[in-house]
Coordinates of C-alpha atoms and ligand atoms in Angstrom, one line a residue:
X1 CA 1.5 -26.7 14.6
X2 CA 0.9 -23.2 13.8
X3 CA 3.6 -22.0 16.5
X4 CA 7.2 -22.2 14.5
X5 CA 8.3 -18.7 13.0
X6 CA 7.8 -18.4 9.2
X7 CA 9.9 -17.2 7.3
X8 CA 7.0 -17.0 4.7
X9 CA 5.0 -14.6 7.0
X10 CA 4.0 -11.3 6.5
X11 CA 3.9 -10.0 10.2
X12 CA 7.3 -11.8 11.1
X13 CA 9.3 -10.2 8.3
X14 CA 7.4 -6.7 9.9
X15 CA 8.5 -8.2 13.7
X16 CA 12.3 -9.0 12.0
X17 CA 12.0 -5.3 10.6
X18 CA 12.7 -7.0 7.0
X19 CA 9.2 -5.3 5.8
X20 CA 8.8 -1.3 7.4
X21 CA 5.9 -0.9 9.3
X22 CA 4.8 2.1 11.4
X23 CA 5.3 1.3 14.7
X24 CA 3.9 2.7 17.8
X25 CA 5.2 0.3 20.7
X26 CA 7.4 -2.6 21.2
X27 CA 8.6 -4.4 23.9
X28 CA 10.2 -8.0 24.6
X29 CA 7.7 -10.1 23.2
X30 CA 5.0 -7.7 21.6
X31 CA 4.9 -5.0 18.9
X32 CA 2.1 -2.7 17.4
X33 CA 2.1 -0.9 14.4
X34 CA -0.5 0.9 11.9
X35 CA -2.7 -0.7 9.8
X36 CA -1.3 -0.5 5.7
X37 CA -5.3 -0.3 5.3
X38 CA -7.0 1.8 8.1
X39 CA -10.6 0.7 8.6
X40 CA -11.2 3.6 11.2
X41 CA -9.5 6.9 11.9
X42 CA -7.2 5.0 14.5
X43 CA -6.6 1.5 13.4
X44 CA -3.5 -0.3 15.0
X45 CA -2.5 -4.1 14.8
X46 CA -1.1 -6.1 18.1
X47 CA 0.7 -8.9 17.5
X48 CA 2.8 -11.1 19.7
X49 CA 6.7 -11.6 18.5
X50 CA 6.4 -15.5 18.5
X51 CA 4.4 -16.5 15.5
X52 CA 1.4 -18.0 16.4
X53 CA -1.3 -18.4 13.3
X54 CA -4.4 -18.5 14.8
X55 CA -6.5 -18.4 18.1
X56 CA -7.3 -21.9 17.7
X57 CA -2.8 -22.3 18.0
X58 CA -2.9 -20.7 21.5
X59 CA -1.8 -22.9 24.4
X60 CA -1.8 -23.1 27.6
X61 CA 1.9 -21.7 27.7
X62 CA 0.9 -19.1 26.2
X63 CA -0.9 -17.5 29.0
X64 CA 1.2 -14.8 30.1
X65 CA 2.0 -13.9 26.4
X66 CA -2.0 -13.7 25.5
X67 CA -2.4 -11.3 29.1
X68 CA 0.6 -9.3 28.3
X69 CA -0.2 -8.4 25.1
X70 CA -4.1 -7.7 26.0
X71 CA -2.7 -5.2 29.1
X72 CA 0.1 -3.8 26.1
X73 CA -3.3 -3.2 24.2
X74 CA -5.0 -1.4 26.7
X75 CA -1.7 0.9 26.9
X76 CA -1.6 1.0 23.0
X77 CA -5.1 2.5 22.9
X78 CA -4.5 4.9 25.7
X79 CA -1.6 6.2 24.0
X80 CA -3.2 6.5 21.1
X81 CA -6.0 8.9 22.5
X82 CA -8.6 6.1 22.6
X83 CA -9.2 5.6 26.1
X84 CA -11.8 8.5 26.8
X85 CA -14.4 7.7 23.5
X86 CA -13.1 3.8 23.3
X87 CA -12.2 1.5 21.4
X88 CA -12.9 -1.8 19.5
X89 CA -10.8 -4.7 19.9
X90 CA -10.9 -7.4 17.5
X91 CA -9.4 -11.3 16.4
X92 CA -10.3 -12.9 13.3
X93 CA -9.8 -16.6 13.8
X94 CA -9.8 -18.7 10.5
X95 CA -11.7 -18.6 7.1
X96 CA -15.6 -17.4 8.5
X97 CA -14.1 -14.1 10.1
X98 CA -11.9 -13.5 7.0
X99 CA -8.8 -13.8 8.6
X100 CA -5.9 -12.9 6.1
X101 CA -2.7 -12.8 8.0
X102 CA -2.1 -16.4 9.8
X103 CA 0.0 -14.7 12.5
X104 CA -2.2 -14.0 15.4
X105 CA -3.0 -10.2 16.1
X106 CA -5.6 -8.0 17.4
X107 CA -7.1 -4.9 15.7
X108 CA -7.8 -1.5 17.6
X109 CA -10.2 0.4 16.4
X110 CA -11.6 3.9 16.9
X111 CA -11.3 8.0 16.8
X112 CA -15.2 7.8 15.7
X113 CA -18.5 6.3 16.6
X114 CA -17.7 2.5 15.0
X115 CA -20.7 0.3 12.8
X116 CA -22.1 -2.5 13.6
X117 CA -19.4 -5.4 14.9
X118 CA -20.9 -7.9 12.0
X119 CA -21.8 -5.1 9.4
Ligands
5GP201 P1 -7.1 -9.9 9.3 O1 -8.1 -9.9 8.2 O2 -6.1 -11.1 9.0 O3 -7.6 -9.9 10.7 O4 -6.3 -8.6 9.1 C1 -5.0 -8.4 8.5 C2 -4.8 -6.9 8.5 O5 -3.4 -6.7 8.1 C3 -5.6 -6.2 7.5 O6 -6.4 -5.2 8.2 C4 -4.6 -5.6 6.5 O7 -4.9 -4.3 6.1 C5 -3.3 -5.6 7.3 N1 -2.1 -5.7 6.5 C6 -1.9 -6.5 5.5 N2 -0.7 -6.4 5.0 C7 -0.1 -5.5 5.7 C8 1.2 -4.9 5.7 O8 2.1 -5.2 4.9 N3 1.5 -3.9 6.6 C9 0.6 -3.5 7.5 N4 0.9 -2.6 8.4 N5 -0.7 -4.0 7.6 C10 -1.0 -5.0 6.7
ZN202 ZN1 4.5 -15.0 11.8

């Protein structure tokens, strides 16, 4: 179902605190933490607590979960000095966007003038 926690998953061991990450905020149900592999000056990774592996996983219980963490973003970003030049905001869902954690998460991206969003 996509929806149990794994104990196979990258991003849960990070949300358990089994494997470090940086993190910059956390709060009951949401963390955020620095990419291992920064694709921008300021690249940060959302991710909701529950493990959910994709966007095609989300349900309809999940709705104050999915707003909560999009508002957390917006704070994430702010904090981060992003909220004057902006920001990118980004899910891959499944094999065509390359997708290579299967626990959902959104990537924030800026501190310069980004490329192209398919480049
Ligand atoms: P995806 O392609 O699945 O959307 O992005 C996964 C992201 O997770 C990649 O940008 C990758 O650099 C990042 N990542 C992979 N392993 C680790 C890790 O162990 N720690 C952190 N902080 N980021 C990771
Ligand atoms: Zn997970």
């Amino acid at each position: 179902r996509g929806v149990r926690p794994l104990s196979d998953c990258l991003f849960c061991k990070i949300v358990e605190g089994t494997i470090p990450s940086r993190k910059v905020y956390e709060d009951d149900s949401v963390i955020a933490f620095h990419d291992i592999q920064p694709q921008a000056p300021v690249h940060l990774l959302v991710i909701p607590k529950k493990h959910i592996a994709t966007m095609n996983d989300c349900e309809e219980q999940d709705q104050m979960l999915l707003g909560h963490l999009l508002l957390s973003a917006q704070k994430i970003a702010k904090e981060a000095g992003l909220a004057e030049g902006g920001y990118r905001l980004i899910n891959n869902c499944g094999r065509d966007s390359g997708q290579v954690v299967f626990h959902i998460h959104w990537h924030i991206l800026g501190g310069e003038k980004l490329g192209p969003l398919n480049a």
